PDB file of C-alpha atoms in Angstrom:
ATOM      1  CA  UNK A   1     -70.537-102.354 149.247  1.00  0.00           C
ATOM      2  CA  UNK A   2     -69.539-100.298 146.159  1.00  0.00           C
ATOM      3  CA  UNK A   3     -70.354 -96.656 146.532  1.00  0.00           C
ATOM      4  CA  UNK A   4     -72.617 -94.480 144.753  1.00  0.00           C
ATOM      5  CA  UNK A   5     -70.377 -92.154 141.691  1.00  0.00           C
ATOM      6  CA  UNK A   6     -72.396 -89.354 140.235  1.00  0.00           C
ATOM      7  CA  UNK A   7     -70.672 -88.586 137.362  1.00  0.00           C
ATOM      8  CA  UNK A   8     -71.190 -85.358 135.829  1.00  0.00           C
ATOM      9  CA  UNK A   9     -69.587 -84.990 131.774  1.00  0.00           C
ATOM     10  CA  UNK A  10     -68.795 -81.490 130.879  1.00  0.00           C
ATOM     11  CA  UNK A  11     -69.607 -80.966 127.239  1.00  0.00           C
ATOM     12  CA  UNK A  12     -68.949 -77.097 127.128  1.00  0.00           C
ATOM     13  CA  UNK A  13     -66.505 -75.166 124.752  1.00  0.00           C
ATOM     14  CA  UNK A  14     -66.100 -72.953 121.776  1.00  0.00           C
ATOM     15  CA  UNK A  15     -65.005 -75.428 119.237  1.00  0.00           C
ATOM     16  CA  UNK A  16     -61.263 -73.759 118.735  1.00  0.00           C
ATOM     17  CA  UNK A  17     -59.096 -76.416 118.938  1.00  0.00           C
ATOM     18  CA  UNK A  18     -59.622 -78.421 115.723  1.00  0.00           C
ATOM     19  CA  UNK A  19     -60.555 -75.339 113.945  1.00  0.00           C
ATOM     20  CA  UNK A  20     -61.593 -75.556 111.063  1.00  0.00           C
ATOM     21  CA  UNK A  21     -63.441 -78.976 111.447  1.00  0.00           C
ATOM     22  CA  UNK A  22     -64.671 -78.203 115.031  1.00  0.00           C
ATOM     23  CA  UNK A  23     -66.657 -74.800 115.177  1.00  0.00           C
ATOM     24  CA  UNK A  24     -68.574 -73.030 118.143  1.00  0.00           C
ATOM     25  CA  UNK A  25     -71.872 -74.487 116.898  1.00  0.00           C
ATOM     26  CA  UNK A  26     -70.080 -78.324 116.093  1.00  0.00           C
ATOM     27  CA  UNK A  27     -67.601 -78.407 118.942  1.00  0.00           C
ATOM     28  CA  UNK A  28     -65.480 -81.453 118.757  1.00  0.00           C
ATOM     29  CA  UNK A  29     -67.628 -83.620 121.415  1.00  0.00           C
ATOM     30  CA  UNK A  30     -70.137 -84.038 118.685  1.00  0.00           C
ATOM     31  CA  UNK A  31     -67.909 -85.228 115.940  1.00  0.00           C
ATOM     32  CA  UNK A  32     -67.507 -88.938 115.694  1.00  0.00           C
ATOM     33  CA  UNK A  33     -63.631 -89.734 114.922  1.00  0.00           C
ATOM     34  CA  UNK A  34     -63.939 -93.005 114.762  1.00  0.00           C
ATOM     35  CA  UNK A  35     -67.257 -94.365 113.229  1.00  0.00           C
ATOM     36  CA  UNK A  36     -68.577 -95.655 116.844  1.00  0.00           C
ATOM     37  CA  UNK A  37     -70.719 -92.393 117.431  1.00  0.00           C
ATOM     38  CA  UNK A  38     -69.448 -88.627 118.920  1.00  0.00           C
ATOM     39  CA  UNK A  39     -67.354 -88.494 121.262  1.00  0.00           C
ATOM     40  CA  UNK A  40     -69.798 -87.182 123.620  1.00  0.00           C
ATOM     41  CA  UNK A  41     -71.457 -90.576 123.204  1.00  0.00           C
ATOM     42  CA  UNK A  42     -68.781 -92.408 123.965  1.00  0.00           C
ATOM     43  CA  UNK A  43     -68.248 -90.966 126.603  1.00  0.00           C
ATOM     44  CA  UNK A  44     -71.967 -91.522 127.726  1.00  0.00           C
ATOM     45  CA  UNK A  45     -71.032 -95.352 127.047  1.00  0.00           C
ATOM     46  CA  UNK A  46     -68.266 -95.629 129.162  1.00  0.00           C
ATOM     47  CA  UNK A  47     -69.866 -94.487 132.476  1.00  0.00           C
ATOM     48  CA  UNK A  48     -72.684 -96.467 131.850  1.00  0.00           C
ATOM     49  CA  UNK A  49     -70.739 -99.009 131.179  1.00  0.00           C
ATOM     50  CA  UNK A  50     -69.932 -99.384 135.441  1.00  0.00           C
ATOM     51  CA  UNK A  51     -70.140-103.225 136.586  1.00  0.00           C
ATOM     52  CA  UNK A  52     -71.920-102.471 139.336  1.00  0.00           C
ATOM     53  CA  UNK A  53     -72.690 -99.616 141.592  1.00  0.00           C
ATOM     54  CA  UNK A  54     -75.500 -96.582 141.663  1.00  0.00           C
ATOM     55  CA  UNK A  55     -74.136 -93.911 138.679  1.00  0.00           C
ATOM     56  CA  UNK A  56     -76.307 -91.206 137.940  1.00  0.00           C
ATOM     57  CA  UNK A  57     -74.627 -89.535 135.007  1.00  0.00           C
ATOM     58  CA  UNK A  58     -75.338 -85.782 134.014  1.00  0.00           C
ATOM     59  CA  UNK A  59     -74.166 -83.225 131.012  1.00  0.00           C
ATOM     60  CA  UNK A  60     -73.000 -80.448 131.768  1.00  0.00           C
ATOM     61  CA  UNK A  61     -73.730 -78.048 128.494  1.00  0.00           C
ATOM     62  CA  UNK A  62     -74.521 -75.220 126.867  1.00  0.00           C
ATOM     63  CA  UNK A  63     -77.950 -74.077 125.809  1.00  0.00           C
ATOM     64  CA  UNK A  64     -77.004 -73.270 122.476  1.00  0.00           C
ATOM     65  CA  UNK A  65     -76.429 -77.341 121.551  1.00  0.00           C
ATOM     66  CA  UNK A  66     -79.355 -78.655 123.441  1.00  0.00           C
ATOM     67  CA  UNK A  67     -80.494 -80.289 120.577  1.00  0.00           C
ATOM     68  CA  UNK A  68     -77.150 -81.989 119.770  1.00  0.00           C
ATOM     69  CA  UNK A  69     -76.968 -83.035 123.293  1.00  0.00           C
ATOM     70  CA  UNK A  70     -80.413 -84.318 122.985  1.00  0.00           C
ATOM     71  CA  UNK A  71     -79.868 -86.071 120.239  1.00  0.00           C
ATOM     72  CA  UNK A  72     -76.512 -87.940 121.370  1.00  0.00           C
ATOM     73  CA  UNK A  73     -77.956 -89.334 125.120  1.00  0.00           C
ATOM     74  CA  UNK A  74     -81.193 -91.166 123.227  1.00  0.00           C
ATOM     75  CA  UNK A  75     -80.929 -94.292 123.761  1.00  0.00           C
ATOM     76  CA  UNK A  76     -78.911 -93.925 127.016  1.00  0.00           C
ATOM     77  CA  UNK A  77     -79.787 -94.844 130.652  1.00  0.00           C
ATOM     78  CA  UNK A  78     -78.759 -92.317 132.759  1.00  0.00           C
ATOM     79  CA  UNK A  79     -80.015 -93.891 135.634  1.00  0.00           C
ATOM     80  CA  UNK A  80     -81.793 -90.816 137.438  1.00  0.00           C
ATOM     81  CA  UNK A  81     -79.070 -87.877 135.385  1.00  0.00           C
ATOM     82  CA  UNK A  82     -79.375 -85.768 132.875  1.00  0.00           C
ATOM     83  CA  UNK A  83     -78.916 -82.937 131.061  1.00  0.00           C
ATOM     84  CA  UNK A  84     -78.138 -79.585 132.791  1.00  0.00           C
ATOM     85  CA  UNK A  85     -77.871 -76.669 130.436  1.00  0.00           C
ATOM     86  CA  UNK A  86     -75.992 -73.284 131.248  1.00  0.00           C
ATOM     87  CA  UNK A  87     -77.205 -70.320 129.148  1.00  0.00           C
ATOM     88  CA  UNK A  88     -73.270 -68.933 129.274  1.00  0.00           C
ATOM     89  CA  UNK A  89     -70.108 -71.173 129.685  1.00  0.00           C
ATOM     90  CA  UNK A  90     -67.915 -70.182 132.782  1.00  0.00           C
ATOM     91  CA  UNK A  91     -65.226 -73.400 132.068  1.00  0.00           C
ATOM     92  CA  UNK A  92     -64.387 -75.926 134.385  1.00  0.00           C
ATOM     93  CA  UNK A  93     -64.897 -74.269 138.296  1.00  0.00           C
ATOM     94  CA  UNK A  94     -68.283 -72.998 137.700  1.00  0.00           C
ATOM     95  CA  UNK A  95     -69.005 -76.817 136.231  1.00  0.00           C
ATOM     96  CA  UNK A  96     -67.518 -78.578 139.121  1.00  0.00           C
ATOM     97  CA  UNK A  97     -69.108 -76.514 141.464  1.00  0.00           C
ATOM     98  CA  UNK A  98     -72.921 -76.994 139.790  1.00  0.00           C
ATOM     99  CA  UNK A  99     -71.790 -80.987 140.077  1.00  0.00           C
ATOM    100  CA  UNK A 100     -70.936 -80.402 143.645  1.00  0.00           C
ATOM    101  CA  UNK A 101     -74.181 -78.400 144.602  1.00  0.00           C
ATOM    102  CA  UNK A 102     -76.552 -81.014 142.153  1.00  0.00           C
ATOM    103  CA  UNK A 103     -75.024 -83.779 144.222  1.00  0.00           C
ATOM    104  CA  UNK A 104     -75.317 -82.444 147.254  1.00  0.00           C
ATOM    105  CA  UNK A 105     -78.875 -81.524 146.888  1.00  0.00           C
ATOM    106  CA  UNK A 106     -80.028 -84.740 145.622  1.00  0.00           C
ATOM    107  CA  UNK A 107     -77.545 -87.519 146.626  1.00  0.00           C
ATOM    108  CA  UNK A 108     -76.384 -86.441 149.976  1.00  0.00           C
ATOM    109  CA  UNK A 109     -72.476 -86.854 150.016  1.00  0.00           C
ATOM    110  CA  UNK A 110     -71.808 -89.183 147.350  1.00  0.00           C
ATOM    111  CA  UNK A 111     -68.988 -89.248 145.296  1.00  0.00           C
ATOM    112  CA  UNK A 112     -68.158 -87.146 142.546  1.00  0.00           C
ATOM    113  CA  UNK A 113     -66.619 -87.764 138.885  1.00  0.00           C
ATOM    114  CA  UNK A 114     -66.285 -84.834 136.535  1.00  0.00           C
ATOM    115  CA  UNK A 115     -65.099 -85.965 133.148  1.00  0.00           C
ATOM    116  CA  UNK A 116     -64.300 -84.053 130.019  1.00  0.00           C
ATOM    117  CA  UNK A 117     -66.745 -85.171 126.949  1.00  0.00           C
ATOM    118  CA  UNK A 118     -64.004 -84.930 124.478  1.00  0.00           C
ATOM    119  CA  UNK A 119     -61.318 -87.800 125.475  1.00  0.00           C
ATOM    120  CA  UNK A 120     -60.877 -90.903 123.653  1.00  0.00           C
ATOM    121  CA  UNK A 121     -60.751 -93.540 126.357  1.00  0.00           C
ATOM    122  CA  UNK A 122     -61.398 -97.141 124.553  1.00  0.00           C
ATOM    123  CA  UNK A 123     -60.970 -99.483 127.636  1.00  0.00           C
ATOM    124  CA  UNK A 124     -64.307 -98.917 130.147  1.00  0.00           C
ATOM    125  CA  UNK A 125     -63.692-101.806 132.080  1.00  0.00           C
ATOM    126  CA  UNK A 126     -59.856 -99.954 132.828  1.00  0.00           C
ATOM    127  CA  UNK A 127     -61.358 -96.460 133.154  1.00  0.00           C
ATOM    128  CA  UNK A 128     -63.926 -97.727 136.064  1.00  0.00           C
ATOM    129  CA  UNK A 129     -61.132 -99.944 137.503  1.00  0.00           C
ATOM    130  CA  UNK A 130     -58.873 -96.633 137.832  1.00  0.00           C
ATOM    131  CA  UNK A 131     -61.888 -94.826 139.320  1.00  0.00           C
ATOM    132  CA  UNK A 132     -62.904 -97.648 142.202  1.00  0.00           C
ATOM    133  CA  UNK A 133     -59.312 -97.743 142.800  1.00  0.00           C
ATOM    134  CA  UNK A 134     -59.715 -94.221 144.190  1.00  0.00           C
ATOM    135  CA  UNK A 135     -62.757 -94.158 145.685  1.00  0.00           C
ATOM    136  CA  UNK A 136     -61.180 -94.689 149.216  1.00  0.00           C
ATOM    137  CA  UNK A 137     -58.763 -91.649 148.479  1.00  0.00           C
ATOM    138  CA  UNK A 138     -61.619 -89.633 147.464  1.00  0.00           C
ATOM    139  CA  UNK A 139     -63.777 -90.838 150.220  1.00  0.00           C
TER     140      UNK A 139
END
């Protein structure tokens, strides 16, 4: 039986890193690198893109891009996720632990996979091959 994964993608930050193309109100997740659509997109793609197997995916975001957020998961099944907006970032704890607590209170003890919305990771049938290969571990 393949296990329920609620996977949780954290699409927070200030846009410093590719300053000046990336700025606090166009962080990097919304830029599209490679003419396939943002990054945050992609990402959206890839874990819906699981062969088989419950995965409720929710974004982890700021208030401030709502809209952008919005905008990028039309058009995508999230099968029962969603967007969860934070009115102030607190980085990566405080966004593992709202995964944790979400999960808890709505999926029992499932599985959790936090991702980063910002990594270019072409090969979805590799990615969820790497995950299921740790599900026992994680388990």
């Amino acid at each position: 039986m393949t296990e329920r994964i609620v996977s949780f993608v954290m699409s927070g930050g200030v846009g410093s890193r590719l300053w000046p193309l990336s700025r606090e109100d166009n962080p990097k997740q919304f830029h599209d690198f490679s003419g396939d659509g943002s990054m945050l997109a992609k990402t959206l793609r890839r874990l819906t893109a699981r062969p088989e197997g419950e995965t409720p995916v929710f974004l982890i975001a700021s208030e401030r891009h709502a809209d952008r957020v919005h905008a990028d998961i039309a058009g995508h099944e999230l099968s029962g996720g969603g967007p969860l907006f934070e009115p102030t970032g607190r980085n990566t704890a405080a966004a593992v632990a709202l995964a944790s607590l979400r999960t808890l209170s709505e999926f029992g003890d499932s599985l959790v996979l936090v991702v980063p919305s910002d990594h270019e990771i072409a090969t979805a049938q590799q990615f969820w091959q790497s995950v299921e290969a740790g599900t026992a571990a994680a388990r």
